[in-house]
PDB file of N, CA and C in Angstrom:
ATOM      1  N   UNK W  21      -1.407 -14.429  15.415  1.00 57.00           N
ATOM      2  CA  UNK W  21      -0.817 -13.292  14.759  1.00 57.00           C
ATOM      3  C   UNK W  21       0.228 -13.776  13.775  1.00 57.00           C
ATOM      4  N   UNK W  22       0.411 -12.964  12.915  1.00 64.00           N
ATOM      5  CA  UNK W  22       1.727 -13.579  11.770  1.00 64.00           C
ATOM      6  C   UNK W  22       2.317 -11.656  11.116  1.00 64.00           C
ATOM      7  N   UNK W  23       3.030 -11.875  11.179  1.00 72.00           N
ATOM      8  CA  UNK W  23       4.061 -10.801  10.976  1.00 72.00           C
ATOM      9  C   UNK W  23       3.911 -10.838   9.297  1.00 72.00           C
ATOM     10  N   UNK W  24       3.856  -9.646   8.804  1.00 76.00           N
ATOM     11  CA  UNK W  24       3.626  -8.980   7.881  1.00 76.00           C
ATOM     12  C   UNK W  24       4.253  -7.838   7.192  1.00 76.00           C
ATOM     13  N   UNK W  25       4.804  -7.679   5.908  1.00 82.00           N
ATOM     14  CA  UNK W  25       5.116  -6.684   5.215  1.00 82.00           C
ATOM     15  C   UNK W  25       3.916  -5.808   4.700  1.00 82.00           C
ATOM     16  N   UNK W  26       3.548  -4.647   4.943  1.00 83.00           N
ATOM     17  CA  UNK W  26       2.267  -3.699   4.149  1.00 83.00           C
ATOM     18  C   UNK W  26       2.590  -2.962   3.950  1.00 83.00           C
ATOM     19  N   UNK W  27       1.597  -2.856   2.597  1.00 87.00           N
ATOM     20  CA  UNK W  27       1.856  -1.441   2.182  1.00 87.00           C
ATOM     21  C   UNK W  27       0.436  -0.861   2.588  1.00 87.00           C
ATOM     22  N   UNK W  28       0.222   0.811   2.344  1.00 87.00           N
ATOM     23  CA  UNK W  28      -1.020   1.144   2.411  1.00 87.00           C
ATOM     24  C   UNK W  28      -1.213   2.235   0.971  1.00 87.00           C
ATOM     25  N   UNK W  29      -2.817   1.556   0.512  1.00 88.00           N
ATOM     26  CA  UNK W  29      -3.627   2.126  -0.436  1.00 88.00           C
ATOM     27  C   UNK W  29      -4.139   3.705  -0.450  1.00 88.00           C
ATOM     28  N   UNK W  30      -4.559   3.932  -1.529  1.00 89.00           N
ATOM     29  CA  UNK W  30      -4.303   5.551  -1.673  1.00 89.00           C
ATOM     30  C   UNK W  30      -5.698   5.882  -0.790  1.00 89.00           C
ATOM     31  N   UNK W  31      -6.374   5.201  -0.560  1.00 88.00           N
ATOM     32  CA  UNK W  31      -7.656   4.928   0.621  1.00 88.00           C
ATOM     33  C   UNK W  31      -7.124   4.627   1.863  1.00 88.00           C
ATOM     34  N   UNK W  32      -5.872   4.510   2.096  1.00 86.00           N
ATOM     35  CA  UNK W  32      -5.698   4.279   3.631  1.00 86.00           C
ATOM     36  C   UNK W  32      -5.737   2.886   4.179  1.00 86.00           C
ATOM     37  N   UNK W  33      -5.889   2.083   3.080  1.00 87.00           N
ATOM     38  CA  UNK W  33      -6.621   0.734   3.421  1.00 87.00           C
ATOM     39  C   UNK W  33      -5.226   0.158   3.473  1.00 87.00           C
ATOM     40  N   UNK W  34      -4.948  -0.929   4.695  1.00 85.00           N
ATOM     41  CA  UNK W  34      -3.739  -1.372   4.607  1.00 85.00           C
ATOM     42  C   UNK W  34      -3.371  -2.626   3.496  1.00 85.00           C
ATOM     43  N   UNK W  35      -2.574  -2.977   3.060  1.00 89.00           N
ATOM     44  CA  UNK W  35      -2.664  -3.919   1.591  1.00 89.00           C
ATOM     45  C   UNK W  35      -1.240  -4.768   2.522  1.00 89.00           C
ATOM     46  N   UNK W  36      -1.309  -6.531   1.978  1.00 83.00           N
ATOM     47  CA  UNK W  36      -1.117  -7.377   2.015  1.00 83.00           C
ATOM     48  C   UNK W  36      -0.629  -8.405   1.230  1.00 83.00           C
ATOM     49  N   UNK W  37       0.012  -8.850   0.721  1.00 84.00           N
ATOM     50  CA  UNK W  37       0.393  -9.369  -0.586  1.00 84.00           C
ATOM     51  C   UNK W  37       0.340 -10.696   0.163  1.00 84.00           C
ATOM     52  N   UNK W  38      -0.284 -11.979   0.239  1.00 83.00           N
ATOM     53  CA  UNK W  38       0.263 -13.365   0.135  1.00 83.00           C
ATOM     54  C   UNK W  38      -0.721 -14.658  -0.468  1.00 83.00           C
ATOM     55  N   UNK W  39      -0.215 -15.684   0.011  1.00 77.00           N
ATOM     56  CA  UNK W  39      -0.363 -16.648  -0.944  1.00 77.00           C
ATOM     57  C   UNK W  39      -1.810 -17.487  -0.071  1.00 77.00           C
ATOM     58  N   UNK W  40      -2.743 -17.776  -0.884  1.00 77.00           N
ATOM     59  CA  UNK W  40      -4.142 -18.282  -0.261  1.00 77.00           C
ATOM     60  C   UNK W  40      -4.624 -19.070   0.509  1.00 77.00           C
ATOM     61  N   UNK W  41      -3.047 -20.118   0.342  1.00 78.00           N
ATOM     62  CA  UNK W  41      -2.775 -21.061   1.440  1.00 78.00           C
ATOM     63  C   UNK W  41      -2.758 -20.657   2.537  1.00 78.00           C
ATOM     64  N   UNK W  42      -1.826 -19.419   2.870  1.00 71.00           N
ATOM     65  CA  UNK W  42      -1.399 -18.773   4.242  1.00 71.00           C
ATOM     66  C   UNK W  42      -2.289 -18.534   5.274  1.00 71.00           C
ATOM     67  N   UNK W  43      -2.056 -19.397   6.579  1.00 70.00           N
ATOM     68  CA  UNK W  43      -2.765 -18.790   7.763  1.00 70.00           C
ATOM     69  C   UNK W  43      -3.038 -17.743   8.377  1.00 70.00           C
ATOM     70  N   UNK W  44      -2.707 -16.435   7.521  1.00 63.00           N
ATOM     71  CA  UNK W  44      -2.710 -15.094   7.530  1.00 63.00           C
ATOM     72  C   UNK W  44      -3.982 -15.085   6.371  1.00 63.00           C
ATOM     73  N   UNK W  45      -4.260 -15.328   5.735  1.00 65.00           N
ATOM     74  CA  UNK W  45      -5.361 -15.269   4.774  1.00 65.00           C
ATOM     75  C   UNK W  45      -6.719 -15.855   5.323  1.00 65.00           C
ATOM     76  N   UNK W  46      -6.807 -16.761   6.205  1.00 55.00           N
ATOM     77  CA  UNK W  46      -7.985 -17.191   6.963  1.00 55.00           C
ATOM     78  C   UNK W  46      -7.843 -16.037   8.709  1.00 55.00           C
ATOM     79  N   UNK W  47      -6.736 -15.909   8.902  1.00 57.00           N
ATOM     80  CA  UNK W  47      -6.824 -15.007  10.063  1.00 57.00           C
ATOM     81  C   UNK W  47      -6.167 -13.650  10.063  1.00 57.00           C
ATOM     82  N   UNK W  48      -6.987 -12.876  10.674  1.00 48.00           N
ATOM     83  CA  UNK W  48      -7.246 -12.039  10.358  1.00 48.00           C
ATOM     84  C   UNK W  48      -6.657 -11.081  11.089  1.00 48.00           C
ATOM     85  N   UNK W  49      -6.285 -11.160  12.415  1.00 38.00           N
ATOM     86  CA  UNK W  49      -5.649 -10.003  13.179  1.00 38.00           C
ATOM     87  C   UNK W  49      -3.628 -10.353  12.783  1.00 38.00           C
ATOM     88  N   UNK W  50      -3.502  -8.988  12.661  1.00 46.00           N
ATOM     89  CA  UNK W  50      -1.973  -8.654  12.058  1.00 46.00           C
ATOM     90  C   UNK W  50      -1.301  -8.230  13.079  1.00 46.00           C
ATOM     91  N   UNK W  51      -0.159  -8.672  12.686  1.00 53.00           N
ATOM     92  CA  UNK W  51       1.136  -8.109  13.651  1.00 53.00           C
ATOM     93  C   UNK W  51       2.210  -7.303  12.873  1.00 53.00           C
ATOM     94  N   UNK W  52       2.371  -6.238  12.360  1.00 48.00           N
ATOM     95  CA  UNK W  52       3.136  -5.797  11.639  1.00 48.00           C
ATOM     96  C   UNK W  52       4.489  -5.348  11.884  1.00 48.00           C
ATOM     97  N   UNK W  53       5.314  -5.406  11.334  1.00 48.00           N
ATOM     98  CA  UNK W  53       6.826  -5.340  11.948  1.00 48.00           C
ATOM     99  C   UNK W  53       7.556  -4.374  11.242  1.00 48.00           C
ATOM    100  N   UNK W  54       8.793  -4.171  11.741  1.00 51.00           N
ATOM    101  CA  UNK W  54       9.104  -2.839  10.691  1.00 51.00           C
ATOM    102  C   UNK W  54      10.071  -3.686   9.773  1.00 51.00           C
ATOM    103  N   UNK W  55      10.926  -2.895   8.800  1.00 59.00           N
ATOM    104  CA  UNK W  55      11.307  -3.142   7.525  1.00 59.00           C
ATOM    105  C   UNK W  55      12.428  -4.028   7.947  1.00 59.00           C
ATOM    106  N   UNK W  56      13.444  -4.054   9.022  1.00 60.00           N
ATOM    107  CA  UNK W  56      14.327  -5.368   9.442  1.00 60.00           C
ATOM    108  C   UNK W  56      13.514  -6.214  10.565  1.00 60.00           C
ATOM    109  N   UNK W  57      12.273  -6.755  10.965  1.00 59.00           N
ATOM    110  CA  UNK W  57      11.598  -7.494  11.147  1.00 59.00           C
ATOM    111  C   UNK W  57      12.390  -7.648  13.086  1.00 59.00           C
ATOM    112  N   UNK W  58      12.879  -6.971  13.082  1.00 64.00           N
ATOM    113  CA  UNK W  58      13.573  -7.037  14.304  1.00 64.00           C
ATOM    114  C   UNK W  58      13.549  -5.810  15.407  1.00 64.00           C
ATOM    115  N   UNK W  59      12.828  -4.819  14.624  1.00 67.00           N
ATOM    116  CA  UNK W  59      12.634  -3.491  15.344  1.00 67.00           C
ATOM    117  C   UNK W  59      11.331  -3.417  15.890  1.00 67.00           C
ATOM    118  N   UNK W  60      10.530  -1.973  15.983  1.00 72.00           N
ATOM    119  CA  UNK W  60       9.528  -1.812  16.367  1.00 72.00           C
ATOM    120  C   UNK W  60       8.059  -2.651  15.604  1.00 72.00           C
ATOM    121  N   UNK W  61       7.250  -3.038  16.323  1.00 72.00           N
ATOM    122  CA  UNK W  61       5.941  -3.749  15.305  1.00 72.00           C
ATOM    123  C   UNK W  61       4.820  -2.607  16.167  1.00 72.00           C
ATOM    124  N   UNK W  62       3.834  -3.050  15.342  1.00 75.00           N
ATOM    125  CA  UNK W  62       2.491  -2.441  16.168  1.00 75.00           C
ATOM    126  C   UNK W  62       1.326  -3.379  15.519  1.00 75.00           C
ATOM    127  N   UNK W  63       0.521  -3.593  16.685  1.00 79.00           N
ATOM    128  CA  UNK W  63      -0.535  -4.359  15.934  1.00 79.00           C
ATOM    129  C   UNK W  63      -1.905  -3.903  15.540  1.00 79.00           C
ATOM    130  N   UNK W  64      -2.988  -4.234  14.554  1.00 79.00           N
ATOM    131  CA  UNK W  64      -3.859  -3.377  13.712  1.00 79.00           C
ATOM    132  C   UNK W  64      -4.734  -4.059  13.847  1.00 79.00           C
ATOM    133  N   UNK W  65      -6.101  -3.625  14.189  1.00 84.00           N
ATOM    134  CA  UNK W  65      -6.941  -4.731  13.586  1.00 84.00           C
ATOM    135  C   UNK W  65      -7.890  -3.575  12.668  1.00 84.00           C
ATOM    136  N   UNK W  66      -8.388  -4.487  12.271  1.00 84.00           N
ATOM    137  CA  UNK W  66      -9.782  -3.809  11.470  1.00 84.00           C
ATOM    138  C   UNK W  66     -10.136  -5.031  10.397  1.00 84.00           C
ATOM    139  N   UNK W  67     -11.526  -4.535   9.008  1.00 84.00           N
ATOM    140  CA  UNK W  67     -12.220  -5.566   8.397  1.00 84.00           C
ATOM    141  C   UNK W  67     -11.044  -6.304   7.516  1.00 84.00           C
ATOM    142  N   UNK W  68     -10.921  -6.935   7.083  1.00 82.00           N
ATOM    143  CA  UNK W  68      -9.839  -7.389   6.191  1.00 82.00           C
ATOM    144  C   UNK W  68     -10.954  -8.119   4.966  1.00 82.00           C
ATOM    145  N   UNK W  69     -10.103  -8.186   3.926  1.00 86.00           N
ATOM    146  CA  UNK W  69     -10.932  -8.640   2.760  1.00 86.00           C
ATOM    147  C   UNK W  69     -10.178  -9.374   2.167  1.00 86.00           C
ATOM    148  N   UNK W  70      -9.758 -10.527   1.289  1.00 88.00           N
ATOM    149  CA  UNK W  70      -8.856 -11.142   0.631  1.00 88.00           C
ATOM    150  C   UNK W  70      -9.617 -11.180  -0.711  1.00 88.00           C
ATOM    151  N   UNK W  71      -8.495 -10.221  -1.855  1.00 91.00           N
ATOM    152  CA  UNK W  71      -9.045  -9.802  -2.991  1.00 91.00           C
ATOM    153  C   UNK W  71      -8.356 -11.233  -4.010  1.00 91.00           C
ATOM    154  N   UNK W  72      -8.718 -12.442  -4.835  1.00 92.00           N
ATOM    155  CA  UNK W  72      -7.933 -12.867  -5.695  1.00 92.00           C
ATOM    156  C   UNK W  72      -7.859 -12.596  -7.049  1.00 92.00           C
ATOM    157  N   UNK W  73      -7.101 -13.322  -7.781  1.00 96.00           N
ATOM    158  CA  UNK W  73      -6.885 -12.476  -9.089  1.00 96.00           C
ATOM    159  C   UNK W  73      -7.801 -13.561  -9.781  1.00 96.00           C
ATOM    160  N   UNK W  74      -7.993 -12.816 -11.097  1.00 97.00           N
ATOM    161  CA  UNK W  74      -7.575 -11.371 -11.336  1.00 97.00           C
ATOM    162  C   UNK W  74      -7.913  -9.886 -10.469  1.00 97.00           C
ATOM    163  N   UNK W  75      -9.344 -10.228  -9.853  1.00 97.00           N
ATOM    164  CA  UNK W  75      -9.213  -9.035  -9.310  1.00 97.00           C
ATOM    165  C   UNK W  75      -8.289  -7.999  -8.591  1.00 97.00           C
ATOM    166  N   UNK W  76      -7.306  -8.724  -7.622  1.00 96.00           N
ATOM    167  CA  UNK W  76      -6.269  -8.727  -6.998  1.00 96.00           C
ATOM    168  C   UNK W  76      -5.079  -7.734  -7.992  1.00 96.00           C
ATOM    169  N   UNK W  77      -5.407  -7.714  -9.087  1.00 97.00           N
ATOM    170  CA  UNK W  77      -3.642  -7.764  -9.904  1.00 97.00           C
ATOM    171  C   UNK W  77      -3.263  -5.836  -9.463  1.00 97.00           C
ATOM    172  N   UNK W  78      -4.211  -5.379  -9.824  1.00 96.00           N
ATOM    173  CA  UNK W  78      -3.899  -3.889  -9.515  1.00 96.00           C
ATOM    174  C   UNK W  78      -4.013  -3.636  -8.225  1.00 96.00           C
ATOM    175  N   UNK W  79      -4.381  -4.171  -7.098  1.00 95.00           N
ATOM    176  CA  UNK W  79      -4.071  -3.580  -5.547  1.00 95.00           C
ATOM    177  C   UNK W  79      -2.605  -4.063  -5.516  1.00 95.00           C
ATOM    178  N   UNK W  80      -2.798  -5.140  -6.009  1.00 96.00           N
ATOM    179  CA  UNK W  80      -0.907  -6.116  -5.738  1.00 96.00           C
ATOM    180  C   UNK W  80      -0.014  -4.686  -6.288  1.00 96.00           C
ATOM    181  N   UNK W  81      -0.105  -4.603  -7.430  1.00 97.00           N
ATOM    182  CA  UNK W  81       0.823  -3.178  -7.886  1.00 97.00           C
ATOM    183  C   UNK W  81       0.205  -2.043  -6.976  1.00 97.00           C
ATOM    184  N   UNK W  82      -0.455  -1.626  -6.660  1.00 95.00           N
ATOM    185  CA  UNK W  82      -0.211  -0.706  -4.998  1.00 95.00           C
ATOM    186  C   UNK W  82       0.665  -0.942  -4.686  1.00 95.00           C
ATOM    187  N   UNK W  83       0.256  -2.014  -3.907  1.00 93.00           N
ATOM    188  CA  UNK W  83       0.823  -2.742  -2.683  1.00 93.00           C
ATOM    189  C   UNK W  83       2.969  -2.770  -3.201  1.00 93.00           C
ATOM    190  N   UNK W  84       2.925  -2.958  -4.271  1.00 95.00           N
ATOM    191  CA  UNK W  84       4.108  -2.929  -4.488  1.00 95.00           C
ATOM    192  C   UNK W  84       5.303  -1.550  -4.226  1.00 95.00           C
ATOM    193  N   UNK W  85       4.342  -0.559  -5.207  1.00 95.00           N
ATOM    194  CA  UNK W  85       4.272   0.924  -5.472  1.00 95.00           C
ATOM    195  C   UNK W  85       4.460   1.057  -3.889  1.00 95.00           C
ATOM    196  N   UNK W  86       4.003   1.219  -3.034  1.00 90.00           N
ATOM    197  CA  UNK W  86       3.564   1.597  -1.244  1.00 90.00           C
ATOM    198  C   UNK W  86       4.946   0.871  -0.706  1.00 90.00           C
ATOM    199  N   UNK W  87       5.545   0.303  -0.743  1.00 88.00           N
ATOM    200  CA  UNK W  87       6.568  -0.157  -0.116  1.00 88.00           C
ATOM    201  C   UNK W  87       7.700  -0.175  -0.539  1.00 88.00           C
ATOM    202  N   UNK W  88       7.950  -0.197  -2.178  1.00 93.00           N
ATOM    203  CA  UNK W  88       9.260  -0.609  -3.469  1.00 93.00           C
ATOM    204  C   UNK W  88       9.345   0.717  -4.189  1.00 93.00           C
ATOM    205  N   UNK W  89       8.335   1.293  -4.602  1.00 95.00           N
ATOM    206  CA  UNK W  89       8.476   2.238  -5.315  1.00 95.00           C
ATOM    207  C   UNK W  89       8.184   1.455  -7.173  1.00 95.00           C
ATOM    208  N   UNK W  90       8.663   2.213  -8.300  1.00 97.00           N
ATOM    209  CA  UNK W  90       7.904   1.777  -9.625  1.00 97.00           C
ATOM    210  C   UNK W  90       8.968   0.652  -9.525  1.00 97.00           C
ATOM    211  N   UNK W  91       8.085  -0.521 -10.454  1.00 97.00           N
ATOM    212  CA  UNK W  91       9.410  -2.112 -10.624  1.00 97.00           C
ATOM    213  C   UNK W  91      10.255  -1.626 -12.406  1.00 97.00           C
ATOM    214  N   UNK W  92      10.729  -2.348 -12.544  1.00 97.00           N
ATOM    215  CA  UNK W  92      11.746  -2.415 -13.721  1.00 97.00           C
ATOM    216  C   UNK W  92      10.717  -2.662 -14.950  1.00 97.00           C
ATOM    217  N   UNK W  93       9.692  -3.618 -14.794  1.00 98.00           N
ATOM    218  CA  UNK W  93       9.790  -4.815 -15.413  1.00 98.00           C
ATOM    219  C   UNK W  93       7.624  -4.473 -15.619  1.00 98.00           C
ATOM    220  N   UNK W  94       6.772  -3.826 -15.020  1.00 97.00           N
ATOM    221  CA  UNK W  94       5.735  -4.416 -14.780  1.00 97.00           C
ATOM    222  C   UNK W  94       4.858  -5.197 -15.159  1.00 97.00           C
ATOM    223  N   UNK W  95       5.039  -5.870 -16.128  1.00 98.00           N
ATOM    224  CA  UNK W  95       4.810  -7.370 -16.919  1.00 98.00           C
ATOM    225  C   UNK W  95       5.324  -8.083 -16.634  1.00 98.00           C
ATOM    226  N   UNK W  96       6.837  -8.329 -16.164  1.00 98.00           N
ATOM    227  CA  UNK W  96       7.027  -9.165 -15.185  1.00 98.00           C
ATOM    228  C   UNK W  96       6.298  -9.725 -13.901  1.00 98.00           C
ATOM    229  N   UNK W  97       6.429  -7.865 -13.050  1.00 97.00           N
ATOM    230  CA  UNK W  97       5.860  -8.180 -11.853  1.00 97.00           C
ATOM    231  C   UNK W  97       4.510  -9.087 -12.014  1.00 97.00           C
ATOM    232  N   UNK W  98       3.847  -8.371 -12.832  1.00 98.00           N
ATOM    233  CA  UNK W  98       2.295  -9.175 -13.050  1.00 98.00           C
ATOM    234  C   UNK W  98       2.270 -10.436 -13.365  1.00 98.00           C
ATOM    235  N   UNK W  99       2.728 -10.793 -14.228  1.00 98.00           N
ATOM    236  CA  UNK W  99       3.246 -12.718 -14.134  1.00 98.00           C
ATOM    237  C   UNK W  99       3.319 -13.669 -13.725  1.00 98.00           C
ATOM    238  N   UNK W 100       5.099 -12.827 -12.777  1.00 97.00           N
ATOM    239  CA  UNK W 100       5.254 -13.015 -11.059  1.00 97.00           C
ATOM    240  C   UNK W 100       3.829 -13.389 -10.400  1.00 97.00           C
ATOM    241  N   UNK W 101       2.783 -12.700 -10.329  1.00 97.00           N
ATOM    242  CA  UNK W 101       2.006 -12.744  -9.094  1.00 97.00           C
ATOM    243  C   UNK W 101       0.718 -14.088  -9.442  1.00 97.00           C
ATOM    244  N   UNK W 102       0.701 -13.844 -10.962  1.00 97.00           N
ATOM    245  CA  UNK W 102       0.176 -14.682 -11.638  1.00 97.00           C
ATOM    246  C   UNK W 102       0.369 -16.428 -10.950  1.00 97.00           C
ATOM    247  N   UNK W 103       1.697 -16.283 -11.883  1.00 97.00           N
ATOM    248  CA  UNK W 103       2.511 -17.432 -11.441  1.00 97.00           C
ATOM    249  C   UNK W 103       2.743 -18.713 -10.146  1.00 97.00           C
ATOM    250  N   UNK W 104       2.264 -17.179  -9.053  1.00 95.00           N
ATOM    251  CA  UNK W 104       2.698 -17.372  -7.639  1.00 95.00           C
ATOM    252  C   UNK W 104       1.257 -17.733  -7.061  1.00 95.00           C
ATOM    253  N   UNK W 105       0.313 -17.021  -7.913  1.00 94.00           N
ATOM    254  CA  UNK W 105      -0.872 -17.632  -7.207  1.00 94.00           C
ATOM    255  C   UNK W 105      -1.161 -16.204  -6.012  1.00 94.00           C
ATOM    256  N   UNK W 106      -0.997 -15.401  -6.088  1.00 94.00           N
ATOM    257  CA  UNK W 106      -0.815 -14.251  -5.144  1.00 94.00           C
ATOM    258  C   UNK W 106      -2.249 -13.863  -5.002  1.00 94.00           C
ATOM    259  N   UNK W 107      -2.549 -13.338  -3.838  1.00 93.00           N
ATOM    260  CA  UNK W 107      -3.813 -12.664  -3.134  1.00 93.00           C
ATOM    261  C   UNK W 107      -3.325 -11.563  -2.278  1.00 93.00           C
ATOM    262  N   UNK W 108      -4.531 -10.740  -2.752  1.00 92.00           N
ATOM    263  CA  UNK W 108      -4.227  -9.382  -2.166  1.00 92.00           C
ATOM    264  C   UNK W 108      -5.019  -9.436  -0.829  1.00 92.00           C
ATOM    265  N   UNK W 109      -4.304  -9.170   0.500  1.00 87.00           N
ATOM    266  CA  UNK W 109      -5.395  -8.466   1.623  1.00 87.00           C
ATOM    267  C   UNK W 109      -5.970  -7.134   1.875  1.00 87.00           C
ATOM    268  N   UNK W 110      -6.994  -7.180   2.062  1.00 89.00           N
ATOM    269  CA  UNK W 110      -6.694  -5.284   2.639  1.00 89.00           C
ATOM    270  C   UNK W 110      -7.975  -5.241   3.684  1.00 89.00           C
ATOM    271  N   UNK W 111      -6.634  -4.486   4.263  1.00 84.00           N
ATOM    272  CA  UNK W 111      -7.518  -4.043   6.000  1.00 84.00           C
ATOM    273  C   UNK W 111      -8.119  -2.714   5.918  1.00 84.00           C
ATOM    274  N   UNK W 112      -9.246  -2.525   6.080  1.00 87.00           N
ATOM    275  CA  UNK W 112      -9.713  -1.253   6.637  1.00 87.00           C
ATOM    276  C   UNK W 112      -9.389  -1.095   8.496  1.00 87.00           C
ATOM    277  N   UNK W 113      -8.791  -0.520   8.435  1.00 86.00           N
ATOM    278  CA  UNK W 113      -8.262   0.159   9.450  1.00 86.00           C
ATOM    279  C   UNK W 113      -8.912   0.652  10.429  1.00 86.00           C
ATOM    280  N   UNK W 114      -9.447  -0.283  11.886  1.00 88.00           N
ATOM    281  CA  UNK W 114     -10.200   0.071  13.212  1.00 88.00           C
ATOM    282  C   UNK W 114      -9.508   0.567  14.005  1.00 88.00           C
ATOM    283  N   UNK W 115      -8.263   0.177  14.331  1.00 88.00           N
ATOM    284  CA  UNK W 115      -7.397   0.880  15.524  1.00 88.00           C
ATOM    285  C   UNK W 115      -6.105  -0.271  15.489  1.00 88.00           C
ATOM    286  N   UNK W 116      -5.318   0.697  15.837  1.00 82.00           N
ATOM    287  CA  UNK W 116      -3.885  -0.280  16.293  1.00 82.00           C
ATOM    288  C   UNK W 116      -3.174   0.569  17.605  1.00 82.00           C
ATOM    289  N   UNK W 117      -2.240  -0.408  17.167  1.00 80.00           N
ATOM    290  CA  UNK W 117      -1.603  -0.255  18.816  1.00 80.00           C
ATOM    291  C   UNK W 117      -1.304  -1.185  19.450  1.00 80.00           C
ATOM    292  N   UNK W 118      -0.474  -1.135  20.659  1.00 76.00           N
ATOM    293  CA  UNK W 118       1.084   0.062  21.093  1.00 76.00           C
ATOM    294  C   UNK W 118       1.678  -0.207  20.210  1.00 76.00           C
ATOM    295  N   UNK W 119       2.907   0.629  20.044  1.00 73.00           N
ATOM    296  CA  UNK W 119       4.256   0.583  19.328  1.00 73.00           C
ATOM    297  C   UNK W 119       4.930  -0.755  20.635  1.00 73.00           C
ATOM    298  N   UNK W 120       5.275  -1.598  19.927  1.00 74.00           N
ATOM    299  CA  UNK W 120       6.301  -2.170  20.589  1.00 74.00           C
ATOM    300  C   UNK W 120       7.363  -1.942  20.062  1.00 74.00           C
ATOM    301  N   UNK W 121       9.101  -1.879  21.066  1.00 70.00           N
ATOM    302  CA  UNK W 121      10.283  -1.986  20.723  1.00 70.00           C
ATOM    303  C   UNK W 121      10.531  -3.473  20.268  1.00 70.00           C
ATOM    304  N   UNK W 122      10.077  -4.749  20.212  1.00 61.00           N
ATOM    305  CA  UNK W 122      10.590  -5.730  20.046  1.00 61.00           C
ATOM    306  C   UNK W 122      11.646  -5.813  19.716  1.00 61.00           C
ATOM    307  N   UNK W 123      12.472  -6.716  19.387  1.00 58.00           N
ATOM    308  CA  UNK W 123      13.940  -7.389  19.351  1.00 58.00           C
ATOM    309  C   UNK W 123      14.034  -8.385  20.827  1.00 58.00           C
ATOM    310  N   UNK W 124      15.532  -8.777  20.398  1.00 55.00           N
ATOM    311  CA  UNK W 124      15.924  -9.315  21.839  1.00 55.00           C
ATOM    312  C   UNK W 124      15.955  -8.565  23.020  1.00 55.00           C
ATOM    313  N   UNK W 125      15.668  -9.224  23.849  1.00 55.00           N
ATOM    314  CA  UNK W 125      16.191  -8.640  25.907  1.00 55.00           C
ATOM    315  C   UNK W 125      17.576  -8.416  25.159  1.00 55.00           C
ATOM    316  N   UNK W 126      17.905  -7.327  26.611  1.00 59.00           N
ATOM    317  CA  UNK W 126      19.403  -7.238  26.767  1.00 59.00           C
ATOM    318  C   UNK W 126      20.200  -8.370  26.927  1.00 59.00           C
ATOM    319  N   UNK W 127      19.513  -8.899  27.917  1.00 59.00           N
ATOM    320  CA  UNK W 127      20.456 -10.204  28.354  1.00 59.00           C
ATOM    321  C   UNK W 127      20.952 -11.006  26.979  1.00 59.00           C
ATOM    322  N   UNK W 128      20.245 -11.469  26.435  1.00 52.00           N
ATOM    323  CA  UNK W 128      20.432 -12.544  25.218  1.00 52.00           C
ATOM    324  C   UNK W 128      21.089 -11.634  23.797  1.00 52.00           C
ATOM    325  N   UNK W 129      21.479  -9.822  24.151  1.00 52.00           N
ATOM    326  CA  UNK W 129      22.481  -9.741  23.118  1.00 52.00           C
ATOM    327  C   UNK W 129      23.690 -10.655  23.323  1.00 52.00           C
TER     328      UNK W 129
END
């Protein structure tokens, strides 16, 4: 499993932003976490697809849009992803589940 930022597509499809190298890009079941990486996660599985660019460049701006909202710059952003070598994932969505509370035990606050 590898912990993940997503956004989701106007299809429902969950979207993925990373780099092709990543052991999240050959594997496939997600662990998703919430926005301080320290709260609740839940885990998802379903088909996953790894889109690269160019094809990739407009799910990546989803994927951006779904989590950031519009960028400053979007010729930048696109560049950026260029630059970075970026790949888009996207999960079609089989089932997830439980909500975990994760964080620390009590003890180790």
């Amino acid at each position: 499993m590898s912990p993940v930022t997503m956004g989701v597509g106007p299809d429902g499809a969950i979207l993925v932003a990373s780099y092709p190298e990543r052991a999240k890009v050959h594997n496939l079941r997600r662990c998703v976490l919430s926005d301080d990486f320290g709260g609740e996660w839940v885990q998802v599985s379903g088909t996953a697809t790894v889109v690269d660019l160019p094809e990739a460049m407009e799910g990546l701006v989803t994927y951006f849009r779904s989590i950031s909202g519009e960028h400053s710059d979007w010729d930048e952003y696109r560049q950026a992803m260029i630059d970075q070598g970026k790949v888009l994932i996207r999960v079609a969505l089989e089932s997830w589940g439980p909500i975990s509370k994760g964080g620390f035990p009590p003890r180790a606050s």
